[in-house]
Coordinates of C-alpha atoms in Angstrom, one line a residue:
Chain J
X183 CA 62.8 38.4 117.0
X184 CA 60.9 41.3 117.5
X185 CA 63.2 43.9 116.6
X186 CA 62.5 44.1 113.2
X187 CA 59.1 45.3 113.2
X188 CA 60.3 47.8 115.9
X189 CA 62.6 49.4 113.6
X190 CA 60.1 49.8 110.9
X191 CA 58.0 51.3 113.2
X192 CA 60.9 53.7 114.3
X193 CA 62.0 54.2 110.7
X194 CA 58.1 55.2 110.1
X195 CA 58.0 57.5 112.7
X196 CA 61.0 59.1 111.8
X197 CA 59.3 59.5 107.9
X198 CA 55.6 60.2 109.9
X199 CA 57.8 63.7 111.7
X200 CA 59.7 64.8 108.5
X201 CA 56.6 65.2 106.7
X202 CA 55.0 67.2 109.1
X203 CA 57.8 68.8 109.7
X204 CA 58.5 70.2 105.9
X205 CA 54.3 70.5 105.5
X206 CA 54.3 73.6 108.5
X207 CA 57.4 74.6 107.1
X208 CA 56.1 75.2 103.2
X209 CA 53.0 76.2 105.0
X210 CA 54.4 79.6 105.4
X211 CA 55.6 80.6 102.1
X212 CA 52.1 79.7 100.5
X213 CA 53.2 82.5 97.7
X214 CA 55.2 79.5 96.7
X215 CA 52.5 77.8 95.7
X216 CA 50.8 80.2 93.3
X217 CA 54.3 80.0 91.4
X218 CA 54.8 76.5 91.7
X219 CA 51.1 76.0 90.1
X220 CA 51.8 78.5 87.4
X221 CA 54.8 76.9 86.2
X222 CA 53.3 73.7 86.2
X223 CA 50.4 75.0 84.1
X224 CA 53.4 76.5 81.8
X225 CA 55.0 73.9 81.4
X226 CA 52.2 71.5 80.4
X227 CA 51.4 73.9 78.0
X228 CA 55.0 73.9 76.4
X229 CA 54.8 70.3 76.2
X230 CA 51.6 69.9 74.7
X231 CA 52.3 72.7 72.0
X232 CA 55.2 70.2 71.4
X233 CA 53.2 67.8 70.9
X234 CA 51.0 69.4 68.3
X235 CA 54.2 70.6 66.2
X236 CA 55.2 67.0 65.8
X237 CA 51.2 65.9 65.2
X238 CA 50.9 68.5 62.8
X239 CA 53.4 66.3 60.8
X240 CA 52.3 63.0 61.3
X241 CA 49.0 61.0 62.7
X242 CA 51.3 58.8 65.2
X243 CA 54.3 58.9 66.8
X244 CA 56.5 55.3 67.2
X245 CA 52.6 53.8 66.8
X246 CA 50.9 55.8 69.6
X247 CA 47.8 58.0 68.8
X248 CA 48.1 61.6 70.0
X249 CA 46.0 61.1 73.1
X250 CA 48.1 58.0 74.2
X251 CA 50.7 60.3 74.0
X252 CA 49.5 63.0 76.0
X253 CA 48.4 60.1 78.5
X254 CA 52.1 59.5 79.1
X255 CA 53.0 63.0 79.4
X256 CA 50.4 63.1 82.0
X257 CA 52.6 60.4 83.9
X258 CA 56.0 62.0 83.0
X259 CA 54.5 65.4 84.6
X260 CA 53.1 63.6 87.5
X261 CA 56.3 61.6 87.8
X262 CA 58.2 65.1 87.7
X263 CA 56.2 66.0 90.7
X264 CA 57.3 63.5 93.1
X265 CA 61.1 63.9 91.7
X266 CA 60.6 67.7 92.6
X267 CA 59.1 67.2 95.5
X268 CA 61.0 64.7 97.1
X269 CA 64.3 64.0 95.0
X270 CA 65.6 67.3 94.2
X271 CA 66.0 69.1 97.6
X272 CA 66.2 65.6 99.3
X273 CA 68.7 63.5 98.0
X274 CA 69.6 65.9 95.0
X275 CA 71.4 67.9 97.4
X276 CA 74.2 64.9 98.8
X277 CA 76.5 66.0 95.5
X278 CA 77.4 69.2 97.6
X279 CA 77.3 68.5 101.0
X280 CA 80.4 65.1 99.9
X281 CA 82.3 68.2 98.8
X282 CA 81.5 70.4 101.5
X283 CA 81.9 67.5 104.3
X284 CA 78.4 68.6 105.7
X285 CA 77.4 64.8 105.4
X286 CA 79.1 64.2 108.8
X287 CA 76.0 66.2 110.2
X288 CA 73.5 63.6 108.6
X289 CA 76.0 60.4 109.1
X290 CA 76.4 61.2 113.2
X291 CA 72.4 60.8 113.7
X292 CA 70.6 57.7 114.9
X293 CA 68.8 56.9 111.9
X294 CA 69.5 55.3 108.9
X295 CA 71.3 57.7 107.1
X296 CA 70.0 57.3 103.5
X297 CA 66.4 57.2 104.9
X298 CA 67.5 60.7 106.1
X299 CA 69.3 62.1 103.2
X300 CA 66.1 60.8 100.8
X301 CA 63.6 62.0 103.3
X302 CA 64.7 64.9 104.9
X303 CA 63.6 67.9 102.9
X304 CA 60.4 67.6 101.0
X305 CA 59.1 70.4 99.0
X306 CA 55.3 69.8 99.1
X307 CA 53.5 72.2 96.6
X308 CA 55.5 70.1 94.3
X309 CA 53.0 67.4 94.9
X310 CA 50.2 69.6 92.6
X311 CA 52.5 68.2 89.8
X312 CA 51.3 64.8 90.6
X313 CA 47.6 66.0 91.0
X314 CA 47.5 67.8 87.6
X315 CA 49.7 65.1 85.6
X316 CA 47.1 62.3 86.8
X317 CA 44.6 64.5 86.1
X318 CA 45.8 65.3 82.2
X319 CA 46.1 61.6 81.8
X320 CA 42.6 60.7 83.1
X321 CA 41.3 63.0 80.5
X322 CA 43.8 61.9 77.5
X323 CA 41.8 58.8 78.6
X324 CA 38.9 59.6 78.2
X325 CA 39.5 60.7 74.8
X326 CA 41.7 57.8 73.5
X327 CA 37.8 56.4 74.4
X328 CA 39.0 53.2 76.4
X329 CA 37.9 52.3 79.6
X330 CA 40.8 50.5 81.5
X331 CA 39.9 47.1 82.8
X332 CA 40.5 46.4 86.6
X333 CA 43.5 44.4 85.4
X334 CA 44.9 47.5 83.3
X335 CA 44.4 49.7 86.3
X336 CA 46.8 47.5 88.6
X337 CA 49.1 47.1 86.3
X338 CA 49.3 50.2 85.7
X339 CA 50.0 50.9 89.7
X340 CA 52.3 48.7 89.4
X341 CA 54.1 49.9 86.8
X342 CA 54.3 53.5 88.2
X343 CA 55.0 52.4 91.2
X344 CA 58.0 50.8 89.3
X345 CA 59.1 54.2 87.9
X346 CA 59.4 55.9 91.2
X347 CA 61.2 53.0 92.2
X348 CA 63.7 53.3 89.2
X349 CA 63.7 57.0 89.3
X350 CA 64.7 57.3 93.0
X351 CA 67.3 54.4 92.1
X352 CA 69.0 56.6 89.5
X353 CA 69.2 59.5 92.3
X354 CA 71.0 57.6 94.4
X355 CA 73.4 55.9 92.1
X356 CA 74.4 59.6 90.3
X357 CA 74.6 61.0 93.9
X358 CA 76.9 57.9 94.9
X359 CA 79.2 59.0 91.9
X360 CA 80.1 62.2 93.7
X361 CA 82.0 60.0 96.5
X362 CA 84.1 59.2 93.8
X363 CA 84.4 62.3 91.6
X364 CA 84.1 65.3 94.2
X365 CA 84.0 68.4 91.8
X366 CA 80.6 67.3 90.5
X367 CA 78.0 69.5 92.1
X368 CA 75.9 69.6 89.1
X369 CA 75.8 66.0 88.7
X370 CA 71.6 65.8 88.9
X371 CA 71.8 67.3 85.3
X372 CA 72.9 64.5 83.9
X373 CA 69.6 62.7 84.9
X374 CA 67.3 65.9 83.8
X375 CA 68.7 65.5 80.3
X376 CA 68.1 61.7 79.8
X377 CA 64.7 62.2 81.4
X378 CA 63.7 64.1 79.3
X379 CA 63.8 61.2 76.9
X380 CA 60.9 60.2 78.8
X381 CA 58.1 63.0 77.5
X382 CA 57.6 60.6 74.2
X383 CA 57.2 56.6 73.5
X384 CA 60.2 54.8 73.3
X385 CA 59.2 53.9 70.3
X386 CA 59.2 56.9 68.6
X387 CA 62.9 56.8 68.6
X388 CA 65.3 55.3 66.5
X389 CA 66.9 51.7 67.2
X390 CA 70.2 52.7 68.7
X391 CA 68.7 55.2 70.9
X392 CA 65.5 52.5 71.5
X393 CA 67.9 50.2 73.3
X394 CA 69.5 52.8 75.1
X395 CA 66.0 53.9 76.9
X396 CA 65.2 49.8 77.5
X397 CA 68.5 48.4 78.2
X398 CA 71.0 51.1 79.5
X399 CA 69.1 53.8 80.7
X400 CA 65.6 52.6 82.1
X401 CA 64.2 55.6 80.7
X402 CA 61.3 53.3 78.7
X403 CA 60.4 51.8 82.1
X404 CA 59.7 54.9 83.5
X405 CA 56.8 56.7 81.1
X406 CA 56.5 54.6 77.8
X407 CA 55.2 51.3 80.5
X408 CA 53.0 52.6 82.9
X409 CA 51.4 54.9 80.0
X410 CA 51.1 51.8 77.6
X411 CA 49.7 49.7 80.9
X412 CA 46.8 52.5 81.1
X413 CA 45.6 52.0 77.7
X414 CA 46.2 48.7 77.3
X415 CA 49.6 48.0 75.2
X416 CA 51.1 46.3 78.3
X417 CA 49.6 43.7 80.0
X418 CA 50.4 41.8 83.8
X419 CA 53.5 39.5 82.4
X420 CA 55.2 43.3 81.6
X421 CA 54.4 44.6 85.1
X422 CA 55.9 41.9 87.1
X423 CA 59.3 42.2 85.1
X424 CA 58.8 45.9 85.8
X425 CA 58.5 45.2 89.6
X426 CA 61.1 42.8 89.4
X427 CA 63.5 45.3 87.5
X428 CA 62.6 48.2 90.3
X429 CA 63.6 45.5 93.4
X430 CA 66.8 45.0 91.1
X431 CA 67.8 48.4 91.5
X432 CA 66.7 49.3 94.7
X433 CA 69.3 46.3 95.9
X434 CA 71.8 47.2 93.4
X435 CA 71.5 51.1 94.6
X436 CA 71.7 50.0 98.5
X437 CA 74.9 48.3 97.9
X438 CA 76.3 51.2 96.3
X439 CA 75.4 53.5 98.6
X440 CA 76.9 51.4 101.6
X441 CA 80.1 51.0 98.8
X442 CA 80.1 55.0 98.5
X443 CA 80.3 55.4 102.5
X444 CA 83.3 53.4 102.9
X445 CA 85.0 56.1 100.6
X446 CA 83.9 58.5 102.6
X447 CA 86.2 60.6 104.5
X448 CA 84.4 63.5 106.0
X449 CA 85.1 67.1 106.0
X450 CA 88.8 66.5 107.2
X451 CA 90.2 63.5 104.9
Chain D
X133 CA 92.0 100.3 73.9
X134 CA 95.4 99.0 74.6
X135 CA 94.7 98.8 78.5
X136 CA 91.3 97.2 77.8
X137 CA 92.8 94.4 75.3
X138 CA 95.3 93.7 78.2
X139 CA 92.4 93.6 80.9
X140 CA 90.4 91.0 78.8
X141 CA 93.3 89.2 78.5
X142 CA 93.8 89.0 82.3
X143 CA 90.5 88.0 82.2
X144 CA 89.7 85.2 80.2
X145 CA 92.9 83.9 81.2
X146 CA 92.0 83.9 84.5
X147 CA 88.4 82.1 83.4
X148 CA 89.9 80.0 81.4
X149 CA 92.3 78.6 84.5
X150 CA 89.5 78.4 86.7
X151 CA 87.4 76.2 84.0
X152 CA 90.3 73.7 84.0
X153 CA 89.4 73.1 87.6
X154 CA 85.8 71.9 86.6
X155 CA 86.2 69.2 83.8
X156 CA 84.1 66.9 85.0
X157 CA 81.4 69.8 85.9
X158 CA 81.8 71.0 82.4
X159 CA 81.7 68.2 80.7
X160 CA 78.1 67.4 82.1
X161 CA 76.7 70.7 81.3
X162 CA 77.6 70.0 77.5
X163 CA 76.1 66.4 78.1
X164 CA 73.0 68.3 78.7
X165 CA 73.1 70.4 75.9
X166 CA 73.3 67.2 73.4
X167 CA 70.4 65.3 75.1
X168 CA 67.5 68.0 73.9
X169 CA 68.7 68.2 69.8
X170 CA 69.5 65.0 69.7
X171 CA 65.7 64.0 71.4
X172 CA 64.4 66.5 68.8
X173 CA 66.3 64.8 66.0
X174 CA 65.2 61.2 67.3
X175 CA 61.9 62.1 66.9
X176 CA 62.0 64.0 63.5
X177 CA 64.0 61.1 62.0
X178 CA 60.8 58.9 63.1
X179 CA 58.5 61.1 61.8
X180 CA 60.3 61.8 58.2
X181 CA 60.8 57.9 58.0
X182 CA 62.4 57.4 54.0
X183 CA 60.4 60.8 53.4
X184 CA 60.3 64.7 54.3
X185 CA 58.6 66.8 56.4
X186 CA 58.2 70.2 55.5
X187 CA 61.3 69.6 52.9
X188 CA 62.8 68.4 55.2
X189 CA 64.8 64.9 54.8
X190 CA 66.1 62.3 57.8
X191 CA 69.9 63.7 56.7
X192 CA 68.7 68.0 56.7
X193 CA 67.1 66.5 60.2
X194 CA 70.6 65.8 61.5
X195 CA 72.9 68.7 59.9
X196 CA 69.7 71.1 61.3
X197 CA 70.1 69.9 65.0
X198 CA 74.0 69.0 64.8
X199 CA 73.8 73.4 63.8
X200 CA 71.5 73.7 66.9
X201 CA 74.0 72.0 69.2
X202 CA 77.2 74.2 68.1
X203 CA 75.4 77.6 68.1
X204 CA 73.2 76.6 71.2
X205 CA 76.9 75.7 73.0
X206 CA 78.2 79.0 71.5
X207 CA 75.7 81.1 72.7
X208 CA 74.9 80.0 76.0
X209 CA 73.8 82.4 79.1
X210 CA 73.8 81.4 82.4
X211 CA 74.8 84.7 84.3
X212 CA 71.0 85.7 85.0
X213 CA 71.5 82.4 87.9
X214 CA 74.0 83.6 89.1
X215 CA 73.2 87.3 89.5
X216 CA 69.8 86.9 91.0
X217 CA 71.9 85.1 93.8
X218 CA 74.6 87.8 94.1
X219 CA 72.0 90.3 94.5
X220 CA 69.8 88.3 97.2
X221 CA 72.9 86.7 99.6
X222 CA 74.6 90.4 99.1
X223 CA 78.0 88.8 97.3
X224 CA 77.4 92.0 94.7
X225 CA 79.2 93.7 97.1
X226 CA 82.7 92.2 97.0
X227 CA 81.9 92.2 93.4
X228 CA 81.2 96.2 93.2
X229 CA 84.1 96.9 95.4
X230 CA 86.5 95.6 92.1
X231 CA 87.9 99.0 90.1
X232 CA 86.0 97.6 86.9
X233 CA 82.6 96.3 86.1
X234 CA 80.9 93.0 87.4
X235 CA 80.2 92.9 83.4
X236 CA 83.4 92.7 82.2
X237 CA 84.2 89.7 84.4
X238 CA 81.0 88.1 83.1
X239 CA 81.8 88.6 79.2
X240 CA 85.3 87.3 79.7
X241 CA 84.1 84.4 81.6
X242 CA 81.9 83.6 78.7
X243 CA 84.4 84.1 76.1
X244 CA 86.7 81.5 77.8
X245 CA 83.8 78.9 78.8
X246 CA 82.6 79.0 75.0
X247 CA 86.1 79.2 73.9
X248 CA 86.3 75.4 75.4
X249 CA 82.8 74.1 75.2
X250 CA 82.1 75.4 71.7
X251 CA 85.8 74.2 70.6
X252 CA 84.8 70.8 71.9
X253 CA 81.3 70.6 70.4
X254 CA 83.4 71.6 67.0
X255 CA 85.5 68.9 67.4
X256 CA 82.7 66.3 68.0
X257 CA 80.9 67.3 64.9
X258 CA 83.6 66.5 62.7
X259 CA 84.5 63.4 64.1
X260 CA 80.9 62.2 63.8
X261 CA 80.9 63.7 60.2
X262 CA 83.8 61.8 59.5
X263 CA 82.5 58.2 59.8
X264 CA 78.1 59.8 59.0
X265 CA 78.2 61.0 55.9
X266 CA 74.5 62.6 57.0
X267 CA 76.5 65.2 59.3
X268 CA 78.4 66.6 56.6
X269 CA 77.7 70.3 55.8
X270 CA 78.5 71.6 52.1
X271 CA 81.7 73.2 51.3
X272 CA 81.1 77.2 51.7
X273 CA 83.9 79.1 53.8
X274 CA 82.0 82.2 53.1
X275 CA 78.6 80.7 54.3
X276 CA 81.0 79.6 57.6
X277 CA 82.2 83.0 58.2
X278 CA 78.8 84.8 57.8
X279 CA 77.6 81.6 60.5
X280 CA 80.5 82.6 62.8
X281 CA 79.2 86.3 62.5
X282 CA 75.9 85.8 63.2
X283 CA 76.5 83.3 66.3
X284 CA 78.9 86.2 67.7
X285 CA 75.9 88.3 67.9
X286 CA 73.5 85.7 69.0
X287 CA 75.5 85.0 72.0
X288 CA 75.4 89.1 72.6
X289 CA 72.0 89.3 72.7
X290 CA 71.6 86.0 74.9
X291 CA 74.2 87.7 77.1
X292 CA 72.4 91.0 77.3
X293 CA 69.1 89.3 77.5
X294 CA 70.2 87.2 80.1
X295 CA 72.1 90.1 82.2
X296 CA 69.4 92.5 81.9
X297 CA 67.0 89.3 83.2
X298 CA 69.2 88.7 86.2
X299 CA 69.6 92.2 87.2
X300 CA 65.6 92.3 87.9
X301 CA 66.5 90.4 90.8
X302 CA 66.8 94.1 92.4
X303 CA 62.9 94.2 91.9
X304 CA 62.1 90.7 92.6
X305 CA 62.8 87.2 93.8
X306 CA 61.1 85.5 90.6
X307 CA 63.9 85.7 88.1
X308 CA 64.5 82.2 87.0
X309 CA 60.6 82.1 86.5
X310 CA 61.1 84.9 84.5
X311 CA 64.1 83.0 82.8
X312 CA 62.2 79.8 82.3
X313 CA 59.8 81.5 80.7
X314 CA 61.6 82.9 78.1
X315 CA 63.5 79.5 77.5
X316 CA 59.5 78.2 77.3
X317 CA 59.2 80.2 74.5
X318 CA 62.6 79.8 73.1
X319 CA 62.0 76.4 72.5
X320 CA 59.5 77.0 69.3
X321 CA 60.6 80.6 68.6
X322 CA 64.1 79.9 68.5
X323 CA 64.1 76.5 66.7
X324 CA 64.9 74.3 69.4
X325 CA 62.7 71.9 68.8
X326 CA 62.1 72.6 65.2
X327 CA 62.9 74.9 62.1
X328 CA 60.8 78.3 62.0
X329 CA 59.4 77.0 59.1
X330 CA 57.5 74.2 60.5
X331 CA 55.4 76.7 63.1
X332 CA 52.2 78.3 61.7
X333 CA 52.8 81.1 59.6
X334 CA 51.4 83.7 62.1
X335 CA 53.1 82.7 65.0
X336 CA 57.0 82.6 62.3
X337 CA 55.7 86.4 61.5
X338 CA 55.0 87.2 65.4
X339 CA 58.3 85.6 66.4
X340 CA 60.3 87.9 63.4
X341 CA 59.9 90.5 65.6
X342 CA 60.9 89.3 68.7
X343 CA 64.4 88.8 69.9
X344 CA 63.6 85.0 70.1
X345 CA 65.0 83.8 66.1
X346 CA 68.0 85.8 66.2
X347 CA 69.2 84.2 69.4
X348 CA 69.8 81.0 67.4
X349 CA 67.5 79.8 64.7
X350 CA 69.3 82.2 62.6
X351 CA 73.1 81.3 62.7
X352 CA 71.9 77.8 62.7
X353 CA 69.8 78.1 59.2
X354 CA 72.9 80.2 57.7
X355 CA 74.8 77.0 58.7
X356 CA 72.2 74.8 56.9
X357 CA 71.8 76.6 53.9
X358 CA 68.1 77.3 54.5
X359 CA 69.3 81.1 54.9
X360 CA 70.4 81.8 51.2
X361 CA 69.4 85.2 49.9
X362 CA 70.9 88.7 50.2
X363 CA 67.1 90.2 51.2
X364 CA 67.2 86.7 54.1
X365 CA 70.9 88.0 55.3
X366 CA 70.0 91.7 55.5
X367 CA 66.7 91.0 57.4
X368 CA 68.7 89.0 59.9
X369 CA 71.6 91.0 60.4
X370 CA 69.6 93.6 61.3
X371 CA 67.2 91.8 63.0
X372 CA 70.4 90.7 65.2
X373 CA 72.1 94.4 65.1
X374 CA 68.7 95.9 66.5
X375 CA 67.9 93.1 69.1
X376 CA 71.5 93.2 70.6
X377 CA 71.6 97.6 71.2
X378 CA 67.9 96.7 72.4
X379 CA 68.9 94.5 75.1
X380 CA 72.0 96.3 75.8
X381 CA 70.4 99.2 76.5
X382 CA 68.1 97.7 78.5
X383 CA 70.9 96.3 81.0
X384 CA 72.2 100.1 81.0
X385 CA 68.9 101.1 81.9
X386 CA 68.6 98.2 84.7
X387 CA 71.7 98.2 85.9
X388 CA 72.0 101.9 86.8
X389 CA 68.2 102.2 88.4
X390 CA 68.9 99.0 89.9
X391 CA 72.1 100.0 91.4
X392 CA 70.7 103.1 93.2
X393 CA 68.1 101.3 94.7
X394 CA 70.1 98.3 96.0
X395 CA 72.4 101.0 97.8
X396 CA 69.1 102.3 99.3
X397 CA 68.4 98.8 100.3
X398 CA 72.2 98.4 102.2
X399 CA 72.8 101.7 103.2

């Protein structure tokens, strides 16, 4: 009965070392940080210059005030900061390495290999992304002039909590697709260009693309709902289906990953 | 001439065998390059509702950003990836040891990718614009041609731009900063996510003289219409004509220099 707990532990111990690991790594090249700050800065510059050429046109976009909307492209930069950090050069690099057969290097070890392949490399400055998105949306915040509730607040911890869920979800089923389709190194681009979806409401699109983002692609689940839980448009009832839709996917994913090892047949096959 | 037409048929022939290797790779890039118009155009449409911004209606939004996704397949560059990684992990040198520039190989490769990808963009537009009457552009041959023109030279600048870019990697380890900060800027000075016309006045007059419009807001509002008079045609053209010695001067200049000291660096 007690080995459960005793593989969580393990499995936590094996997380606990990888983070230190990649921190004294990263702690070398601390250049890297300097540029990884500037283009953050850059970035959030681009998008909210992008966000005055549209409000320079119109007083709301798909209902939301211009500050809601720069509180959710506070999330979607803070959300970009753990997919950069963590996704990218963890998981994001499994396309490749099912070509190259390279997996068989991960697969042999005595740990749960897609702990290790979403774990393994983390790139840490990455995490300022996080830092400064959260930081653009508390101040959007302030200026939208409404003081979350203790109820908005975990809701909306919830509901971002969701998005990682759902993000790291779509990682692992694009990755899975590789088992299938080998010559598809580039495959994370597919998920860059529907994320990008994500930098305004869903409902400033129109209807066919609208159900797209909700139904097909959870693109409105990832910025548009914890963004409208922060200032209020969402309340608890939307959080739990959030959570519920995350714990959905992270099952749905898990079979599909255990699916796409079957079909694997290692360097040689 | 005669041995150079065969060479860059050898070439893109070559290119355009290795690309059939890739379909699903390719056909993912050219996802890609649909999902940031057609955000742009979702967004617009909202905003122009039943009606216009800027002069602009819901159907100029669509044959604007339908023009953005052809001239933006047409006139692609990727090379400056792929060079700054030549010159770091040293595969320039296989590359160098060939009895005709790395450049050549990179123009032909280009030619045959956008051969494909800008056939198949082509292809997609006047499906759509068969059953979306929005997506339909006026009859004009001529205005077609002068388009075709002007996207020829677009994509020589990019290429140049994008060379030149890549080739700094002799000097540096930041290109694709450098790159993404040009495509930063691209994304209002161009028209990527917008006409010209919708960006203050100062900045439209700052971006005239930059090499940013001519890349692709230019064949693309040619293509619209929004391009109509002789004294807008001349000032692109040579807008375009100046832009692309410019930047191929510039790779001269950066290739040469750049050359000399990455023997130093080997030898």
């Amino acid at each position: 009965m007690s080995e459960a707990p005793q593989r969580v532990a393990g499995l936590a111990r094996v997380l606990r070392a990888l983070l230190r690991l990649n921190a004294v790594e990263e702690l070398q090249y601390r250049a890297n940080f300097v540029a990884s700050v500037i283009g953050t800065v850059f970035s959030m510059a681009t998008a909210l210059l992008t966000l005055g050429l549209f409000f320079r046109h119109t007083t709301r976009l798909g209902g939301w005030d211009y500050w809601e909307v720069v509180v959710l492209l506070g999330i979607f930069n803070a959300l970009t900061g753990v997919i950069e950090a963590v996704l990218r050069p963890g998981i994001g690099g499994l396309a490749s390495e099912v070509r190259s057969g390279k997996l068989d290097l991960v697969l042999t070890r005595p740990v749960d290999a897609q702990l290790f392949v979403s774990f393994r490399t983390l790139d840490i400055w990455r995490f300022s992304d996080v830092v400064f998105g959260l930081a653009l949306a508390g101040y959007a915040l302030v200026r939208v002039g409404r003081v979350p509730s203790l109820v908005d607040l975990v809701a909306f911890a919830v509901t971002f909590g969701a998005a990682v869920a759902l993000v790291y979800a779509m990682w692992v089923a694009l990755m899975c697709l590789a088992f299938w389709f080998v010559a598809v190194e580039n495959i994370s681009v597919l998920f860059d260009a529907f994320y990008e979806a994500g930098r305004y409401p869903v409902s400033a699109y129109p209807g066919a693309l609208r159900f797209i983002f909700v139904y097909l692609l959870p693109i409105a689940w990832v910025t548009t709902v914890p963004a409208g839980a922060l200032t209020g448009r969402f309340g608890p009832v939307t959080a739990l289906v959030a959570s519920g839709l995350a714990l959905g996917a992270l099952v749905l994913t898990r079979a599909l990953w255990r699916a796409a090892l079957r079909r694997y047949t290692s360097a040689g096959g | 001439m005669r041995v150079w037409w065969r060479r860059y048929a050898a070439l893109v022939r070559s290119a355009w065998l290795v690309d059939l290797q890739y379909p699903a790779a390719i056909a993912i890039w050219m996802v890609w390059n649909v999902t940031e118009p057609a955000i742009a155009l979702g967004i617009w449409w909202s905003i122009a509702g039943s009606g216009t911004v800027q002069g602009y209606a819901r159907d100029d939004f669509v044959r604007y950003f339908f023009a953005v996704t052809l001239i933006n397949q047409l006139t692609l560059a990727w090379d400056a990836w792929y060079i700054d990684r030549w010159v770091r992990e040293g595969e320039l040198n296989f590359r160098l040891t060939r009895p005709i520039s790395p450049v050549h190989e990179a123009v032909s490769d280009n030619i045959a990718y956008k051969l494909r990808t800008g056939g198949a963009a082509l292809v997609l537009w006047i499906a759509v614009a068969c059953f979306w009457p929005a997506a339909r552009l006026a009859w004009d041959p001529g205005r077609w041609a002068l388009a075709a023109l002007a996207a020829v030279l677009a994509a020589g600048i990019r290429f140049f731009n994008g060379y030149a870019t890549g080739l700094l990697a002799f000097w540096t380890t930041r290109v694709s900063a450098l790159m993404e900060l040009q495509f930063g800027i691209s994304l209002f000075l161009s028209g990527r996510i917008a006409p010209l016309s919708f960006l203050p006045p100062a900045v439209v007059s700052v971006a005239g003289v930059l090499w940013f419009p001519y890349m692709l807001a230019f064949p693309v509002e040619i293509l619209t219409g929004a391009v109509h008079t002789t004294a807008d045609y001349w000032h692109g053209f040579a807008g375009q004509v100046a832009w692309l010695v410019a930047w191929w001067l510039l790779y001269v200049l950066v290739w040469h220099r750049g050359l000399k000291r990455y023997g130093a660096v080997g030898g």
